[in-house]
Structures are given as structure tokens and as C-alpha cells.
Amino acid sequence: MNELAIGVDLGGTKIHLAAIDRSGQTVVESIVPTEAKQGSAAVLNKMVNGIADILSRLKDVSREGDVVGIGIGSAGQIDFSSGTVAFAVDTLPGWTGTPIRDKVTERFGLPVYVDNDVNVIAIAEKNFGAARPYNSFVCIALGTGVGGAIVEEGRLVRGAFGGAGELGHISVDFNGPRCSCGNHGCIELYASGTGIARVAAEMINANGWQPKWQADSREVIAAWNSGDPHASEVMAKVISALSTHISSVIHTLNPEAVIIGGGVSEAGPAFFEALREETGRRTGAAMWKATTLLPAEIGSGAGVIGAAAQIWHYGTNTINHG
């Protein structure tokens, strides 16, 4: 039997569901809008119905019996031991406290794992992507916000309740703007998609620029790659902030690798070349020599692939592995 696992990548705007085989290949998949404003019960019901739909589609191709478990990666801080949402921001209103694992187990009677969405990306990269050669590494996801995951000797570092790895809320400027987390100058305010847009708007207003591009991360990065001088100034600030952040992570954790994923990381080779150069200048020589800084390999499907891969990463006999 070629085993399959159901993966669910649950975010504030969409739910990506798929059946994944042991090689990380997608057999069937679907994407549905989260419609988070309808409340946590409606979101949970939509996710459960989406899993049922995937199982039904597998039944049509005589593969339903191959499914050995369900893995879920959710936005928010997840208590891995109970599969419950410890804390979620306002993009998923009412999601805090949702007992995801219990509800899904009750419905389907299969082993279920639930973890933070960036933790499961780390599992995807470890099993199928850029992290395969490494036992100790850090994943940083540069998307709408900035997320992180820490792997030490092959195990995810979880902290007191599963909140470890909130790398987006490491400050790079204690006098910087206030972040939603309560801190000031968090890297999320500089290197996320929304952060790049914020920095660009601030610099446009401060300098009286009239660029042909809008204060939008995609437009800024495209203009930078085409040699626009104002976009280059914006990205120099972004890269300085991000390299400061990565240097702090390297000095704290001494990882074998720092793997950068998310939409912003798709800025291209010039982005990684500049980031490596600046991070190297800010990091102790021995620490920097021991670390490889590289892009994630799997891309936009990493969340759903990593969610499913939890089943094989931890095993199917228990749902309480760390």
C-alpha cells in the first residue's frame, strides 16, 4: 500500500487541503476561502468538510483506504501536546482555544497532529527540501508577517506551550515603531510583505519621492531588481534590518543552516547575495563560517506538504510525540 496523509494548511484567508504521498507528492488537493469573520466554529466546520471532500475524492480513485492520518498546520501559537490553539491574532477571530485535534479525531478516527504553520514548513523542508542535510536549522518565513521555526538535533523547539520560534517578534530597533505584539521595532515591521510596504511609504513621504512604483512589497522588489535607485534605498534598509535579525538568531542558536522562505524570499538571487554579504559583516567569523544561509526549496505548497508529513515524521501509533 502506498500510504497517504491528509494535509491542511489553515491561514487567515485560505485553507489549503491535500492528500500527500510519502514522497511529498500531491495526489488530490483543494483550496477554499477561510472566511474567518464567520467565527471559529464555521472555520473548523469548513476545514472538517474540506477533509471529508478530499477523502471522498480519494474514494473515487480507490485510494481512501491508503490514508493513515491527518496533519494540520494552523496560523497562531499551537499547544502541540493537546492540538489546541493557545493564541491566535485577529486574522482568525475566536480561534484561540479551539481544540482542533479533538474535533478532527472525533470526526475521522485517524491519528491527527496539529502544529504551527511555520513548524510544519520546517518539517516539509527537512523531509523534502533545503533542510535535508541538516539536523539543527532555523526556518524564517517572510510573508504577510514573519514566522519562524527552530529545529535542534532533529526536533522542533517548542518552549513552554508551543510558542517558541516567534522570530518575527525579535526587535531590531528598540526605538522603532510599536508592533502588534507590544514590542517596538520587530523585524516583522521591516522584512514582511506589509513591513516592506510600510518602509517604502515612510521613505517616500520623508524624501518627497515620486516613484513610478507603489508602496507595495511586490512592486518595490520588482523595481529594485530593475535597478530603480529609490527602490534600492528601500531594500537596503530592509536587508540591513533582516541581516541584523538573522545575525542575532545565529549568535543565539548556532544553527547549521538558516532557511528563508515565504513570498518575500522569492525576490531572487540578488536578494540572497545581498543578504549573505550583509549578514556576514554582522556575524562573528566562527558563527558565520558554521552556518549556511539559503532559500527554501518547496515553495507555496510547503505548508500543506509539511502538515501531512507530520504523520510520517512522528509516526502513526500516537499523537503525542514532541
Short mmCIF file of C-alpha atoms in Angstrom, two decimals:
data_model
loop_
_atom_site.label_atom_id
_atom_site.label_comp_id
_atom_site.label_asym_id
_atom_site.label_seq_id
_atom_site.Cartn_x
_atom_site.Cartn_y
_atom_site.Cartn_z
CA MET A 1 0.00 0.00 0.00
CA ASN A 2 1.27 3.45 -0.93
CA GLU A 3 0.39 5.38 2.20
CA LEU A 4 -1.24 8.79 2.03
CA ALA A 5 -1.76 11.52 4.62
CA ILE A 6 -4.20 14.40 4.53
CA GLY A 7 -2.55 17.79 4.99
CA VAL A 8 -4.30 21.01 5.93
CA ASP A 9 -2.68 24.46 5.79
CA LEU A 10 -5.05 26.83 7.57
CA GLY A 11 -4.43 30.57 7.28
CA GLY A 12 -6.38 33.76 7.71
CA THR A 13 -7.51 33.94 4.08
CA LYS A 14 -7.50 30.39 2.72
CA ILE A 15 -7.49 26.71 3.70
CA HIS A 16 -5.30 24.51 1.51
CA LEU A 17 -6.08 20.79 1.75
CA ALA A 18 -4.37 17.88 0.00
CA ALA A 19 -3.66 14.17 0.08
CA ILE A 20 0.11 13.69 0.04
CA ASP A 21 2.10 10.51 -0.53
CA ARG A 22 5.29 9.55 1.30
CA SER A 23 7.48 11.16 -1.35
CA GLY A 24 5.80 14.51 -0.78
CA GLN A 25 3.76 14.41 -3.99
CA THR A 26 0.20 15.73 -4.12
CA VAL A 27 -2.49 13.25 -5.16
CA VAL A 28 -5.59 15.47 -4.86
CA GLU A 29 -6.00 18.95 -3.42
CA SER A 30 -8.38 21.84 -2.93
CA ILE A 31 -8.28 25.43 -1.71
CA VAL A 32 -11.25 27.10 -0.04
CA PRO A 33 -11.58 30.59 1.47
CA THR A 34 -11.27 30.66 5.26
CA GLU A 35 -13.93 33.36 5.72
CA ALA A 36 -12.57 33.87 9.22
CA LYS A 37 -15.11 36.58 10.09
CA GLN A 38 -17.78 33.88 10.29
CA GLY A 39 -16.16 32.70 13.53
CA SER A 40 -14.11 29.77 14.75
CA ALA A 41 -16.94 27.21 14.65
CA ALA A 42 -17.61 27.98 10.99
CA VAL A 43 -13.88 27.81 10.13
CA LEU A 44 -13.50 24.48 11.92
CA ASN A 45 -16.58 23.13 10.14
CA LYS A 46 -15.24 24.29 6.78
CA MET A 47 -11.92 22.55 7.47
CA VAL A 48 -13.62 19.30 8.51
CA ASN A 49 -15.84 19.38 5.42
CA GLY A 50 -12.77 20.00 3.29
CA ILE A 51 -11.06 16.92 4.73
CA ALA A 52 -14.21 14.88 4.07
CA ASP A 53 -14.20 16.13 0.47
CA ILE A 54 -10.58 15.04 -0.03
CA LEU A 55 -11.41 11.58 1.38
CA SER A 56 -14.44 11.34 -0.92
CA ARG A 57 -12.34 12.21 -3.96
CA LEU A 58 -9.80 9.56 -2.94
CA LYS A 59 -12.62 7.02 -2.65
CA ASP A 60 -13.48 7.71 -6.29
CA VAL A 61 -9.98 6.55 -7.27
CA SER A 62 -9.89 3.68 -4.73
CA ARG A 63 -7.28 5.41 -2.54
CA GLU A 64 -9.35 6.26 0.56
CA GLY A 65 -8.03 3.19 2.40
CA ASP A 66 -4.46 4.36 1.93
CA VAL A 67 -4.93 7.34 4.30
CA VAL A 68 -3.07 6.75 7.57
CA GLY A 69 -3.50 10.12 9.28
CA ILE A 70 -4.27 13.82 9.14
CA GLY A 71 -1.81 16.64 9.75
CA ILE A 72 -2.79 20.26 10.24
CA GLY A 73 -0.70 23.41 10.21
CA SER A 74 -2.53 26.42 11.60
CA ALA A 75 -1.75 30.08 11.97
CA GLY A 76 -1.32 31.06 15.62
CA GLN A 77 0.51 29.58 18.56
CA ILE A 78 -0.38 25.91 18.93
CA ASP A 79 -0.17 23.71 22.03
CA PHE A 80 1.25 20.69 20.23
CA SER A 81 0.64 18.27 23.10
CA SER A 82 -3.12 18.86 23.01
CA GLY A 83 -3.59 20.06 19.45
CA THR A 84 -5.30 23.20 20.75
CA VAL A 85 -4.84 26.82 19.63
CA ALA A 86 -3.04 28.58 22.51
CA PHE A 87 -3.27 32.01 20.90
CA ALA A 88 -4.33 33.44 17.55
CA VAL A 89 -4.32 37.00 16.29
CA ASP A 90 -7.33 38.89 14.94
CA THR A 91 -6.94 37.46 11.43
CA LEU A 92 -8.64 34.36 12.92
CA PRO A 93 -11.14 35.85 15.40
CA GLY A 94 -12.19 33.47 18.15
CA TRP A 95 -9.65 30.84 17.07
CA THR A 96 -7.82 30.95 20.43
CA GLY A 97 -8.77 27.89 22.50
CA THR A 98 -10.11 25.85 19.57
CA PRO A 99 -9.50 22.11 20.24
CA ILE A 100 -8.60 21.29 16.64
CA ARG A 101 -7.13 17.83 17.22
CA ASP A 102 -10.01 16.54 19.33
CA LYS A 103 -12.64 17.71 16.85
CA VAL A 104 -10.89 16.23 13.82
CA THR A 105 -10.09 12.95 15.61
CA GLU A 106 -13.71 12.65 16.73
CA ARG A 107 -14.94 13.06 13.16
CA PHE A 108 -12.48 10.82 11.30
CA GLY A 109 -10.96 8.41 13.84
CA LEU A 110 -7.45 8.77 12.42
CA PRO A 111 -4.17 9.89 14.04
CA VAL A 112 -4.10 13.70 13.97
CA TYR A 113 -1.25 16.16 14.52
CA VAL A 114 -1.68 19.91 14.82
CA ASP A 115 1.15 22.42 14.84
CA ASN A 116 2.03 25.99 13.96
CA ASP A 117 2.11 26.73 10.23
CA VAL A 118 5.83 27.56 10.12
CA ASN A 119 6.76 24.49 12.19
CA VAL A 120 5.18 22.30 9.53
CA ILE A 121 7.06 24.20 6.82
CA ALA A 122 10.24 23.24 8.68
CA ILE A 123 9.10 19.59 8.58
CA ALA A 124 8.49 19.88 4.84
CA GLU A 125 11.93 21.35 4.24
CA LYS A 126 13.55 18.71 6.46
CA ASN A 127 11.87 15.79 4.72
CA PHE A 128 11.76 17.01 1.13
CA GLY A 129 13.61 20.31 0.74
CA ALA A 130 16.55 22.50 1.64
CA ALA A 131 16.94 21.22 5.22
CA ARG A 132 17.55 17.58 4.32
CA PRO A 133 21.32 17.70 5.09
CA TYR A 134 20.88 19.49 8.44
CA ASN A 135 19.88 18.38 11.95
CA SER A 136 19.95 21.86 13.52
CA PHE A 137 18.46 24.68 11.50
CA VAL A 138 16.14 27.66 11.57
CA CYS A 139 13.32 28.43 9.15
CA ILE A 140 12.24 32.04 8.68
CA ALA A 141 9.09 32.65 6.63
CA LEU A 142 8.80 36.12 5.11
CA GLY A 143 5.17 36.50 4.13
CA THR A 144 2.44 38.90 5.18
CA GLY A 145 4.14 38.66 8.58
CA VAL A 146 7.34 36.95 9.67
CA GLY A 147 7.22 33.47 11.19
CA GLY A 148 9.89 31.13 12.43
CA ALA A 149 10.69 27.58 13.44
CA ILE A 150 13.71 26.21 15.29
CA VAL A 151 14.94 22.64 14.87
CA GLU A 152 17.64 21.33 17.21
CA GLU A 153 19.06 17.83 16.72
CA GLY A 154 16.11 16.94 14.52
CA ARG A 155 13.44 18.08 16.98
CA LEU A 156 11.33 21.20 16.87
CA VAL A 157 11.95 23.54 19.79
CA ARG A 158 8.54 24.30 21.29
CA GLY A 159 9.06 26.15 24.58
CA ALA A 160 6.61 26.19 27.49
CA PHE A 161 3.42 25.68 25.48
CA GLY A 162 4.40 25.61 21.82
CA GLY A 163 5.13 29.29 21.30
CA ALA A 164 8.87 29.02 20.66
CA GLY A 165 10.14 30.27 17.32
CA GLU A 166 8.22 33.56 17.18
CA LEU A 167 11.20 35.00 15.35
CA GLY A 168 9.15 37.73 13.70
CA HIS A 169 8.97 39.48 17.06
CA ILE A 170 12.67 39.82 17.67
CA SER A 171 13.36 43.57 17.76
CA VAL A 172 15.97 45.13 15.50
CA ASP A 173 15.30 48.67 16.82
CA PHE A 174 14.16 49.24 20.40
CA ASN A 175 13.15 52.81 19.43
CA GLY A 176 11.27 51.59 16.37
CA PRO A 177 7.52 51.66 15.73
CA ARG A 178 5.25 49.71 18.01
CA CYS A 179 4.38 46.20 16.84
CA SER A 180 1.04 44.43 17.31
CA CYS A 181 2.79 42.11 19.80
CA GLY A 182 3.55 45.08 22.10
CA ASN A 183 7.27 45.30 21.37
CA HIS A 184 8.98 48.02 19.30
CA GLY A 185 10.95 47.62 16.09
CA CYS A 186 10.20 43.94 15.45
CA ILE A 187 11.64 42.51 12.24
CA GLU A 188 8.07 41.88 11.04
CA LEU A 189 7.76 45.66 10.68
CA TYR A 190 10.65 45.73 8.18
CA ALA A 191 11.03 42.45 6.29
CA SER A 192 7.49 41.09 5.88
CA GLY A 193 5.39 41.99 2.85
CA THR A 194 3.47 44.54 4.90
CA GLY A 195 6.71 45.70 6.52
CA ILE A 196 8.39 46.44 3.18
CA ALA A 197 5.30 48.39 2.13
CA ARG A 198 5.44 50.35 5.40
CA VAL A 199 9.14 51.17 5.00
CA ALA A 200 8.59 52.23 1.38
CA ALA A 201 5.67 54.53 2.25
CA GLU A 202 7.66 56.08 5.09
CA MET A 203 10.68 56.75 2.87
CA ILE A 204 8.55 58.15 0.03
CA ASN A 205 6.91 60.61 2.41
CA ALA A 206 10.13 61.55 4.17
CA ASN A 207 12.08 62.18 0.96
CA GLY A 208 9.38 63.58 -1.30
CA TRP A 209 9.95 60.87 -3.88
CA GLN A 210 7.56 60.38 -6.78
CA PRO A 211 8.38 56.84 -7.88
CA LYS A 212 6.68 55.01 -10.71
CA TRP A 213 6.00 52.10 -8.34
CA GLN A 214 3.53 51.92 -5.45
CA ALA A 215 4.41 51.28 -1.80
CA ASP A 216 3.70 47.58 -2.23
CA SER A 217 6.25 44.85 -1.50
CA ARG A 218 5.95 43.16 -4.90
CA GLU A 219 6.31 46.47 -6.74
CA VAL A 220 9.23 47.57 -4.58
CA ILE A 221 11.09 44.28 -5.16
CA ALA A 222 10.40 44.36 -8.91
CA ALA A 223 11.64 47.96 -9.13
CA TRP A 224 14.74 47.06 -7.09
CA ASN A 225 15.53 44.15 -9.38
CA SER A 226 15.26 46.51 -12.37
CA GLY A 227 17.75 48.94 -10.81
CA ASP A 228 15.43 51.70 -9.55
CA PRO A 229 17.50 53.88 -7.16
CA HIS A 230 14.70 54.69 -4.73
CA ALA A 231 13.61 51.05 -4.50
CA SER A 232 17.25 50.21 -3.89
CA GLU A 233 17.30 52.54 -0.88
CA VAL A 234 14.18 50.86 0.50
CA MET A 235 15.60 47.38 0.03
CA ALA A 236 18.94 48.41 1.56
CA LYS A 237 17.06 49.30 4.75
CA VAL A 238 15.06 46.05 4.61
CA ILE A 239 18.19 43.95 4.09
CA SER A 240 20.05 45.77 6.88
CA ALA A 241 17.20 45.05 9.29
CA LEU A 242 16.85 41.41 8.21
CA SER A 243 20.59 40.74 8.37
CA THR A 244 20.65 42.21 11.89
CA HIS A 245 17.84 39.82 12.82
CA ILE A 246 19.49 36.78 11.23
CA SER A 247 22.80 37.60 12.90
CA SER A 248 21.04 37.64 16.29
CA VAL A 249 19.44 34.27 15.52
CA ILE A 250 22.81 32.80 14.50
CA HIS A 251 24.54 34.10 17.63
CA THR A 252 21.74 32.73 19.81
CA LEU A 253 21.29 29.28 18.26
CA ASN A 254 24.47 28.50 16.28
CA PRO A 255 22.43 26.65 13.60
CA GLU A 256 23.90 24.68 10.74
CA ALA A 257 21.56 26.49 8.36
CA VAL A 258 19.14 29.40 8.17
CA ILE A 259 16.48 28.68 5.56
CA ILE A 260 14.44 31.61 4.26
CA GLY A 261 11.01 31.01 2.73
CA GLY A 262 7.79 32.88 2.08
CA GLY A 263 6.80 35.23 -0.70
CA VAL A 264 9.41 37.89 0.04
CA SER A 265 12.19 35.30 -0.23
CA GLU A 266 11.26 34.88 -3.91
CA ALA A 267 12.90 38.25 -4.63
CA GLY A 268 15.63 36.36 -6.48
CA PRO A 269 19.36 35.64 -6.34
CA ALA A 270 20.32 39.30 -5.84
CA PHE A 271 18.30 39.35 -2.61
CA PHE A 272 20.17 36.37 -1.17
CA GLU A 273 23.53 37.64 -2.38
CA ALA A 274 22.98 40.99 -0.62
CA LEU A 275 21.56 39.30 2.47
CA ARG A 276 24.52 36.91 2.80
CA GLU A 277 27.01 39.75 2.38
CA GLU A 278 25.37 41.97 4.99
CA THR A 279 24.73 39.14 7.46
CA GLY A 280 28.34 38.02 7.16
CA ARG A 281 29.50 41.52 8.11
CA ARG A 282 27.32 41.48 11.21
CA THR A 283 28.12 37.97 12.46
CA GLY A 284 31.13 36.60 14.32
CA ALA A 285 33.51 34.82 11.95
CA ALA A 286 33.29 31.36 13.56
CA MET A 287 29.50 31.54 13.82
CA TRP A 288 29.12 32.69 10.23
CA LYS A 289 31.51 30.03 8.90
CA ALA A 290 29.42 27.30 10.56
CA THR A 291 26.13 28.50 9.05
CA THR A 292 24.64 28.21 5.57
CA LEU A 293 22.06 30.81 4.55
CA LEU A 294 19.85 29.53 1.74
CA PRO A 295 16.37 29.78 0.23
CA ALA A 296 13.62 27.29 0.95
CA GLU A 297 13.02 24.82 -1.87
CA ILE A 298 9.41 23.71 -1.70
CA GLY A 299 7.55 26.97 -2.29
CA SER A 300 3.89 27.75 -1.73
CA GLY A 301 2.90 24.12 -1.12
CA ALA A 302 5.26 23.72 1.85
CA GLY A 303 2.53 24.30 4.43
CA VAL A 304 0.18 21.57 3.26
CA ILE A 305 3.01 19.14 2.44
CA GLY A 306 4.64 19.67 5.84
CA ALA A 307 1.29 19.36 7.62
CA ALA A 308 0.72 15.95 6.04
CA ALA A 309 4.34 14.87 6.57
CA GLN A 310 3.84 15.10 10.35
CA ILE A 311 2.23 11.67 10.11
CA TRP A 312 5.48 10.05 8.97
CA HIS A 313 7.77 12.42 10.83
CA TYR A 314 6.25 11.45 14.20
CA GLY A 315 4.60 8.10 13.41
CA THR A 316 1.03 6.84 13.25
CA ASN A 317 0.83 4.98 16.56
CA THR A 318 0.49 8.02 18.81
CA ILE A 319 -0.45 11.67 18.56
CA ASN A 320 1.72 12.90 21.39
CA HIS A 321 5.26 12.85 20.02
CA GLY A 322 7.33 16.01 20.61
#
